[in-house]
CSV table of C-alpha atoms in Angstrom, one decimal:
chain,number,residue,atom,x,y,z
A,1077,UNK,CA,-38.6,-11.3,22.7
A,1078,UNK,CA,-35.5,-13.8,21.4
A,1079,UNK,CA,-35.1,-17.1,19.8
A,1080,UNK,CA,-31.8,-19.4,19.8
A,1081,UNK,CA,-30.6,-19.8,16.6
A,1082,UNK,CA,-27.5,-21.9,14.8
A,1083,UNK,CA,-24.7,-20.3,12.3
A,1084,UNK,CA,-22.6,-23.0,11.4
A,1085,UNK,CA,-23.3,-25.0,14.6
A,1086,UNK,CA,-22.7,-22.5,16.4
A,1087,UNK,CA,-25.9,-21.3,18.5
A,1088,UNK,CA,-26.6,-17.0,19.4
A,1089,UNK,CA,-29.4,-15.1,21.2
A,1090,UNK,CA,-30.5,-13.3,19.0
A,1091,UNK,CA,-34.4,-10.8,18.9
A,1092,UNK,CA,-36.8,-12.1,16.8
A,1093,UNK,CA,-36.9,-9.0,15.0
A,1094,UNK,CA,-34.2,-7.0,15.3
A,1095,UNK,CA,-33.0,-3.7,13.7
A,1096,UNK,CA,-30.3,-5.1,10.9
A,1097,UNK,CA,-26.6,-3.8,11.9
A,1098,UNK,CA,-25.4,-1.3,10.0
A,1099,UNK,CA,-23.0,-1.8,8.2
A,1100,UNK,CA,-20.3,0.2,10.3
A,1101,UNK,CA,-20.7,-2.6,12.7
A,1102,UNK,CA,-19.5,-4.9,10.3
A,1103,UNK,CA,-16.9,-2.8,9.8
A,1104,UNK,CA,-15.6,-2.4,12.8
A,1105,UNK,CA,-16.2,-6.7,14.0
A,1106,UNK,CA,-13.2,-7.3,10.6
A,1107,UNK,CA,-11.3,-5.1,12.3
A,1108,UNK,CA,-11.4,-6.2,15.7
A,1109,UNK,CA,-11.4,-9.1,14.4
A,1110,UNK,CA,-7.2,-8.7,11.8
A,1111,UNK,CA,-5.7,-6.5,14.1
A,1112,UNK,CA,-6.6,-8.3,17.4
A,1113,UNK,CA,-7.3,-5.6,20.3
A,1114,UNK,CA,-9.7,-2.5,19.5
A,1115,UNK,CA,-6.3,0.0,19.9
A,1116,UNK,CA,-5.1,-1.4,16.6
A,1117,UNK,CA,-8.4,-1.7,15.4
A,1118,UNK,CA,-8.7,2.2,15.6
A,1119,UNK,CA,-6.0,2.9,14.0
A,1120,UNK,CA,-6.8,0.9,10.9
A,1121,UNK,CA,-10.1,2.7,9.7
A,1122,UNK,CA,-8.6,5.9,11.9
A,1123,UNK,CA,-11.5,5.9,14.6
A,1124,UNK,CA,-11.4,6.3,18.1
A,1125,UNK,CA,-11.1,3.8,20.6
A,1126,UNK,CA,-14.5,3.9,21.9
A,1127,UNK,CA,-16.0,4.2,19.1
A,1128,UNK,CA,-14.7,0.9,18.2
A,1129,UNK,CA,-16.0,0.0,21.8
A,1130,UNK,CA,-19.7,0.9,20.7
A,1131,UNK,CA,-19.3,-0.3,17.7
A,1132,UNK,CA,-19.0,-4.1,19.2
A,1133,UNK,CA,-21.5,-3.4,21.7
A,1134,UNK,CA,-24.3,-2.6,19.7
A,1135,UNK,CA,-23.0,-5.3,17.1
A,1136,UNK,CA,-22.7,-8.1,20.3
A,1137,UNK,CA,-26.1,-6.5,21.2
A,1138,UNK,CA,-27.7,-7.4,17.6
A,1139,UNK,CA,-26.3,-10.5,18.3
A,1140,UNK,CA,-27.2,-11.9,21.2
A,1141,UNK,CA,-23.9,-12.9,22.6
A,1142,UNK,CA,-20.3,-12.2,23.7
A,1143,UNK,CA,-18.1,-12.2,19.5
A,1144,UNK,CA,-14.7,-11.3,22.1
A,1145,UNK,CA,-13.0,-12.4,25.4
A,1146,UNK,CA,-9.8,-10.7,27.0
A,1147,UNK,CA,-6.8,-12.5,27.1
A,1148,UNK,CA,-3.0,-12.0,27.2
A,1149,UNK,CA,-2.2,-11.7,23.4
A,1150,UNK,CA,-5.9,-9.1,23.1
A,1151,UNK,CA,-9.1,-9.9,21.8
A,1152,UNK,CA,-9.8,-13.6,21.3
A,1153,UNK,CA,-12.4,-14.4,19.1
A,1154,UNK,CA,-15.4,-16.7,20.0
A,1155,UNK,CA,-17.7,-19.5,18.2
A,1156,UNK,CA,-19.9,-16.6,17.2
A,1157,UNK,CA,-17.5,-14.5,16.1
A,1158,UNK,CA,-15.8,-17.9,13.6
A,1159,UNK,CA,-19.4,-18.3,12.3
A,1160,UNK,CA,-20.1,-15.0,11.1
A,1161,UNK,CA,-16.6,-14.2,9.8
A,1162,UNK,CA,-17.1,-15.2,6.7
A,1163,UNK,CA,-20.0,-13.5,6.2
A,1164,UNK,CA,-18.9,-10.3,6.8
A,1165,UNK,CA,-16.4,-10.7,4.3
A,1166,UNK,CA,-18.0,-11.4,1.8
A,1167,UNK,CA,-20.2,-8.2,2.6
A,1168,UNK,CA,-16.8,-6.4,2.9
A,1169,UNK,CA,-15.9,-7.0,-0.9
A,1170,UNK,CA,-19.4,-6.4,-1.9
A,1171,UNK,CA,-19.4,-3.1,0.2
A,1172,UNK,CA,-16.1,-2.4,-1.6
A,1173,UNK,CA,-17.2,-3.9,-5.1
A,1174,UNK,CA,-20.0,-1.7,-5.4
A,1175,UNK,CA,-18.0,1.8,-4.1
A,1176,UNK,CA,-15.7,0.7,-7.1
A,1177,UNK,CA,-19.0,0.4,-9.2
A,1178,UNK,CA,-20.5,3.6,-7.7
A,1179,UNK,CA,-17.5,5.2,-8.1
A,1180,UNK,CA,-16.6,5.3,-12.1
A,1181,UNK,CA,-19.8,5.9,-13.0
A,1182,UNK,CA,-20.1,8.9,-16.0
A,1183,UNK,CA,-17.0,8.7,-19.0
A,1184,UNK,CA,-13.8,10.1,-17.0
A,1185,UNK,CA,-11.5,7.7,-16.1
A,1186,UNK,CA,-11.6,8.2,-12.6
A,1187,UNK,CA,-11.5,5.9,-9.2
A,1188,UNK,CA,-9.9,2.9,-8.3
A,1189,UNK,CA,-9.5,-0.4,-10.4
A,1190,UNK,CA,-8.0,-3.6,-8.5
A,1191,UNK,CA,-4.8,-5.6,-10.9
A,1192,UNK,CA,-3.9,-8.3,-9.4
A,1193,UNK,CA,-0.3,-9.9,-11.0
A,1194,UNK,CA,2.4,-12.4,-9.7
A,1195,UNK,CA,4.9,-11.4,-7.8
A,1196,UNK,CA,6.9,-10.4,-10.6
A,1197,UNK,CA,5.3,-9.3,-13.0
A,1198,UNK,CA,3.8,-7.0,-10.6
A,1199,UNK,CA,7.2,-5.4,-8.8
A,1200,UNK,CA,9.1,-6.1,-11.7
A,1201,UNK,CA,7.3,-5.4,-15.0
A,1202,UNK,CA,3.7,-3.5,-14.1
A,1203,UNK,CA,5.0,0.3,-12.4
A,1204,UNK,CA,6.4,1.9,-15.8
A,1205,UNK,CA,3.3,0.2,-17.1
A,1206,UNK,CA,0.9,1.7,-14.6
A,1207,UNK,CA,3.2,5.4,-14.3
A,1208,UNK,CA,2.5,5.3,-17.9
A,1209,UNK,CA,-1.5,5.2,-17.2
A,1210,UNK,CA,-1.4,7.2,-14.7
A,1211,UNK,CA,0.1,10.4,-16.5
A,1212,UNK,CA,-2.7,9.4,-19.2
A,1213,UNK,CA,-5.0,9.2,-16.7
A,1214,UNK,CA,-4.4,11.6,-13.1
A,1215,UNK,CA,-7.8,10.7,-10.9
A,1216,UNK,CA,-7.3,7.2,-12.0
A,1217,UNK,CA,-6.2,5.2,-8.6
A,1218,UNK,CA,-4.5,1.9,-8.6
A,1219,UNK,CA,-5.2,-1.0,-6.2
A,1220,UNK,CA,-1.9,-3.9,-7.5
A,1221,UNK,CA,-2.2,-6.6,-5.6
A,1222,UNK,CA,0.8,-9.3,-5.9
A,1223,UNK,CA,-0.1,-13.3,-5.2
A,1224,UNK,CA,0.6,-16.5,-7.5
A,1225,UNK,CA,-2.6,-17.8,-6.7
A,1226,UNK,CA,-5.1,-17.2,-9.0
A,1227,UNK,CA,-7.5,-14.8,-7.8
A,1228,UNK,CA,-11.3,-15.6,-9.4
A,1229,UNK,CA,-12.7,-12.5,-11.6
A,1230,UNK,CA,-16.0,-13.3,-11.8
A,1231,UNK,CA,-16.7,-12.8,-8.2
A,1232,UNK,CA,-14.2,-9.8,-8.0
A,1233,UNK,CA,-11.7,-10.7,-6.2
A,1234,UNK,CA,-10.3,-8.3,-8.6
A,1235,UNK,CA,-11.0,-5.4,-11.8
A,1236,UNK,CA,-8.1,-7.1,-14.4
A,1237,UNK,CA,-6.1,-9.8,-13.6
A,1238,UNK,CA,-2.3,-10.5,-15.7
A,1239,UNK,CA,-2.0,-14.1,-15.5
A,1240,UNK,CA,0.5,-16.5,-17.2
A,1241,UNK,CA,-1.6,-19.8,-17.5
A,1242,UNK,CA,-5.0,-19.5,-19.3
A,1243,UNK,CA,-8.3,-18.5,-18.1
A,1244,UNK,CA,-11.0,-21.5,-18.1
A,1245,UNK,CA,-13.6,-18.8,-16.7
A,1246,UNK,CA,-16.3,-18.0,-18.5
A,1247,UNK,CA,-17.9,-14.9,-19.4
A,1248,UNK,CA,-14.6,-13.4,-19.2
A,1249,UNK,CA,-12.8,-11.0,-21.4
A,1250,UNK,CA,-9.3,-12.3,-22.4
A,1251,UNK,CA,-6.6,-10.6,-24.9
A,1252,UNK,CA,-3.1,-13.1,-24.9
A,1253,UNK,CA,0.4,-10.8,-25.2
A,1254,UNK,CA,2.1,-13.1,-25.8
A,1255,UNK,CA,5.4,-15.6,-24.2
A,1256,UNK,CA,7.6,-14.9,-22.0
A,1257,UNK,CA,11.0,-16.0,-22.8
A,1258,UNK,CA,12.7,-17.7,-19.3
A,1259,UNK,CA,16.1,-19.0,-19.6
A,1260,UNK,CA,19.2,-19.3,-17.4
A,1261,UNK,CA,21.1,-17.1,-15.0
A,1262,UNK,CA,24.3,-15.7,-12.7
A,1263,UNK,CA,25.3,-12.6,-11.0
A,1264,UNK,CA,29.4,-12.0,-12.7
A,1265,UNK,CA,30.7,-11.8,-9.5
A,1266,UNK,CA,29.3,-15.4,-9.1
A,1267,UNK,CA,30.4,-16.3,-12.3
A,1268,UNK,CA,33.4,-15.2,-11.3
A,1269,UNK,CA,34.3,-17.3,-8.1
A,1270,UNK,CA,32.5,-20.6,-9.6
A,1271,UNK,CA,33.0,-20.2,-13.2
A,1272,UNK,CA,30.2,-20.7,-15.8
A,1273,UNK,CA,28.8,-24.0,-16.6
A,1274,UNK,CA,29.1,-25.7,-20.3
A,1275,UNK,CA,26.7,-28.3,-20.0
A,1276,UNK,CA,23.7,-28.7,-18.0
A,1277,UNK,CA,25.3,-31.3,-16.0
A,1278,UNK,CA,27.7,-28.9,-14.4
A,1279,UNK,CA,25.0,-27.1,-12.6
A,1280,UNK,CA,25.1,-30.2,-11.1
A,1281,UNK,CA,28.3,-28.4,-8.3
A,1282,UNK,CA,26.5,-25.2,-9.2
A,1283,UNK,CA,25.0,-23.3,-6.6
A,1284,UNK,CA,21.3,-23.8,-8.0
A,1285,UNK,CA,18.6,-21.5,-7.2
A,1286,UNK,CA,15.3,-23.6,-6.7
A,1287,UNK,CA,11.3,-23.7,-5.9
A,1288,UNK,CA,10.4,-25.3,-2.1
A,1289,UNK,CA,7.1,-27.3,-4.2
A,1290,UNK,CA,6.9,-28.1,-7.6
A,1291,UNK,CA,3.4,-26.3,-9.0
A,1292,UNK,CA,1.9,-27.6,-11.5
A,1293,UNK,CA,3.8,-25.1,-14.0
A,1294,UNK,CA,6.7,-25.8,-12.7
A,1295,UNK,CA,5.5,-30.1,-13.3
A,1296,UNK,CA,4.9,-28.6,-16.9
A,1297,UNK,CA,8.2,-27.1,-17.0
A,1298,UNK,CA,10.5,-29.8,-15.9
A,1299,UNK,CA,8.8,-32.3,-18.6
A,1300,UNK,CA,11.1,-30.0,-21.4
A,1301,UNK,CA,13.9,-30.4,-19.4
A,1302,UNK,CA,14.7,-33.3,-18.2
A,1303,UNK,CA,16.4,-33.7,-15.1
A,1304,UNK,CA,15.7,-30.7,-14.0
A,1305,UNK,CA,12.7,-31.8,-10.5
A,1306,UNK,CA,16.2,-34.1,-9.6
A,1307,UNK,CA,18.3,-31.2,-9.7
A,1308,UNK,CA,20.2,-30.5,-6.2
A,1309,UNK,CA,18.7,-26.7,-5.5
A,1310,UNK,CA,21.1,-24.7,-2.9
A,1311,UNK,CA,18.1,-22.2,-2.1
A,1312,UNK,CA,14.7,-23.4,-2.0
A,1313,UNK,CA,12.2,-20.9,-2.2
A,1314,UNK,CA,8.2,-20.3,-3.3
A,1315,UNK,CA,8.6,-16.8,-4.4
A,1316,UNK,CA,9.9,-15.7,-7.2
A,1317,UNK,CA,11.4,-12.3,-5.8
A,1318,UNK,CA,13.6,-14.0,-3.6
A,1319,UNK,CA,14.8,-15.9,-6.1
A,1320,UNK,CA,15.5,-12.9,-8.9
A,1321,UNK,CA,16.8,-11.6,-5.8
A,1322,UNK,CA,19.5,-14.4,-4.8
A,1323,UNK,CA,20.2,-14.7,-8.6
A,1324,UNK,CA,20.8,-10.4,-8.9
A,1325,UNK,CA,22.7,-11.2,-5.5
A,1326,UNK,CA,25.7,-13.0,-6.6
A,1327,UNK,CA,23.9,-16.9,-4.8
A,1328,UNK,CA,24.0,-19.3,-7.7
A,1329,UNK,CA,22.8,-19.8,-10.9
A,1330,UNK,CA,18.5,-19.8,-11.5
A,1331,UNK,CA,15.7,-18.9,-14.3
A,1332,UNK,CA,14.4,-15.6,-14.8
A,1333,UNK,CA,12.5,-13.2,-17.9
A,1334,UNK,CA,15.0,-12.7,-20.0
A,1335,UNK,CA,13.9,-9.4,-20.7
A,1336,UNK,CA,13.8,-8.8,-17.1
A,1337,UNK,CA,17.0,-9.5,-16.8
A,1338,UNK,CA,18.5,-7.7,-19.9
A,1339,UNK,CA,17.4,-4.9,-17.5
A,1340,UNK,CA,20.1,-5.3,-15.7
A,1341,UNK,CA,24.6,-5.2,-16.3
A,1342,UNK,CA,25.5,-8.0,-14.1
A,1343,UNK,CA,23.1,-10.3,-15.3
A,1344,UNK,CA,24.2,-13.2,-17.8
A,1345,UNK,CA,22.2,-16.0,-20.1
A,1346,UNK,CA,24.0,-18.9,-19.1
A,1347,UNK,CA,23.0,-21.7,-21.5
A,1348,UNK,CA,21.3,-20.1,-24.0
A,1349,UNK,CA,21.4,-23.3,-26.9
A,1350,UNK,CA,20.7,-25.7,-23.6
A,1351,UNK,CA,18.2,-24.5,-22.2
A,1352,UNK,CA,15.2,-21.9,-23.7
A,1353,UNK,CA,12.0,-22.0,-21.6
A,1354,UNK,CA,9.0,-19.9,-22.2
A,1355,UNK,CA,5.1,-19.2,-20.5
A,1356,UNK,CA,1.8,-17.7,-21.6
A,1357,UNK,CA,1.0,-14.5,-20.9
A,1358,UNK,CA,-2.6,-13.5,-20.4
A,1359,UNK,CA,-4.9,-10.1,-19.2
A,1360,UNK,CA,-8.5,-10.7,-18.2
A,1361,UNK,CA,-11.2,-9.1,-16.5
A,1362,UNK,CA,-15.3,-9.9,-16.5
A,1363,UNK,CA,-17.6,-9.0,-19.2
A,1364,UNK,CA,-19.0,-6.7,-17.5
A,1365,UNK,CA,-16.5,-4.9,-16.7
A,1366,UNK,CA,-15.5,-3.5,-20.5
A,1367,UNK,CA,-18.0,-0.3,-20.5
A,1368,UNK,CA,-16.2,1.1,-17.5
A,1369,UNK,CA,-14.2,3.6,-18.2
A,1370,UNK,CA,-11.4,3.5,-16.2
A,1371,UNK,CA,-11.3,-0.4,-16.3
A,1372,UNK,CA,-11.1,-0.4,-20.0
A,1373,UNK,CA,-8.4,2.2,-19.6
A,1374,UNK,CA,-6.2,-0.4,-17.3
A,1375,UNK,CA,-7.2,-3.5,-19.1
A,1376,UNK,CA,-5.8,-2.2,-22.6
A,1377,UNK,CA,-3.0,-0.2,-21.0
A,1378,UNK,CA,-1.6,-3.3,-19.2
A,1379,UNK,CA,-1.9,-4.6,-23.1
A,1380,UNK,CA,-0.4,-2.0,-25.1
A,1381,UNK,CA,2.6,-2.5,-21.8
A,1382,UNK,CA,3.3,-6.3,-22.0
A,1383,UNK,CA,3.0,-6.4,-25.1
A,1384,UNK,CA,5.7,-4.1,-25.6
A,1385,UNK,CA,7.3,-6.0,-22.7
A,1386,UNK,CA,7.6,-9.7,-24.5
A,1387,UNK,CA,7.9,-8.3,-27.9
A,1388,UNK,CA,11.6,-7.9,-26.6
A,1389,UNK,CA,12.8,-11.0,-26.2
A,1390,UNK,CA,10.9,-13.4,-28.5
A,1391,UNK,CA,11.2,-17.0,-27.6
A,1392,UNK,CA,13.0,-19.2,-29.5
A,1393,UNK,CA,10.9,-20.1,-32.2
A,1394,UNK,CA,8.6,-17.7,-32.3
């Protein structure tokens, strides 16, 4: 016996008393949804294409309707598939969190820890800190997510987060590291071609590297530097890594972290008396993870490593 139910406005034919599909079927479904073909999904999961086909067919039988249709671009999701997607992704996140918890039981520091950080911090500051952590704890596995968005620690999007704005969520363990000093920099080769600005007004005749869309953090910074938002940028990008790469390549003048710039002998700090900014750094994790050895080890390791990094160049007035 079957009935018609509606999910997110989509009618789905299903059995009255079906056996709940296993997680394997939903995992295969998500892989096909993301990769667009059975062959690509099979490669990403390390399964065979016939196995993926059987999983999709079994899930379609369980929900009572087609989840994909063939098109010149591959397998296109039906409305029923799109209706199932959010719940399947939630199930995937829960399964991953369950495994991270189960794999870290006991007193040993082992298993995966998901760390999220901004682009610059994750790519240029954290690697040596994480290398030190791995050397101390060889069974530790780091899942590093680079994102300038704020992952929700309460929903376990990440285990430990390095943030440049103060976390305002409750039920978090938060440690403020300090503030990272920022300043204007350019490569020596650029300065040899264009000369160095002697005051902020001189930036109008330089190739300035800046943002594409002003974020709340940038607007807050602009309040301390009058006219900054009106600067005519020669390169606009919201990627911090792209901005830093452009400065290092000699494209022009841009703002970057002073301790990071000091590691590159080709970079020169400009107008130190006219412009010095700073941004705070916090390390946070869900309070339920404080007793998990691997999460606590990563949290403490990040606090120690980032504290040393921030101390390399104290912000003005510190």
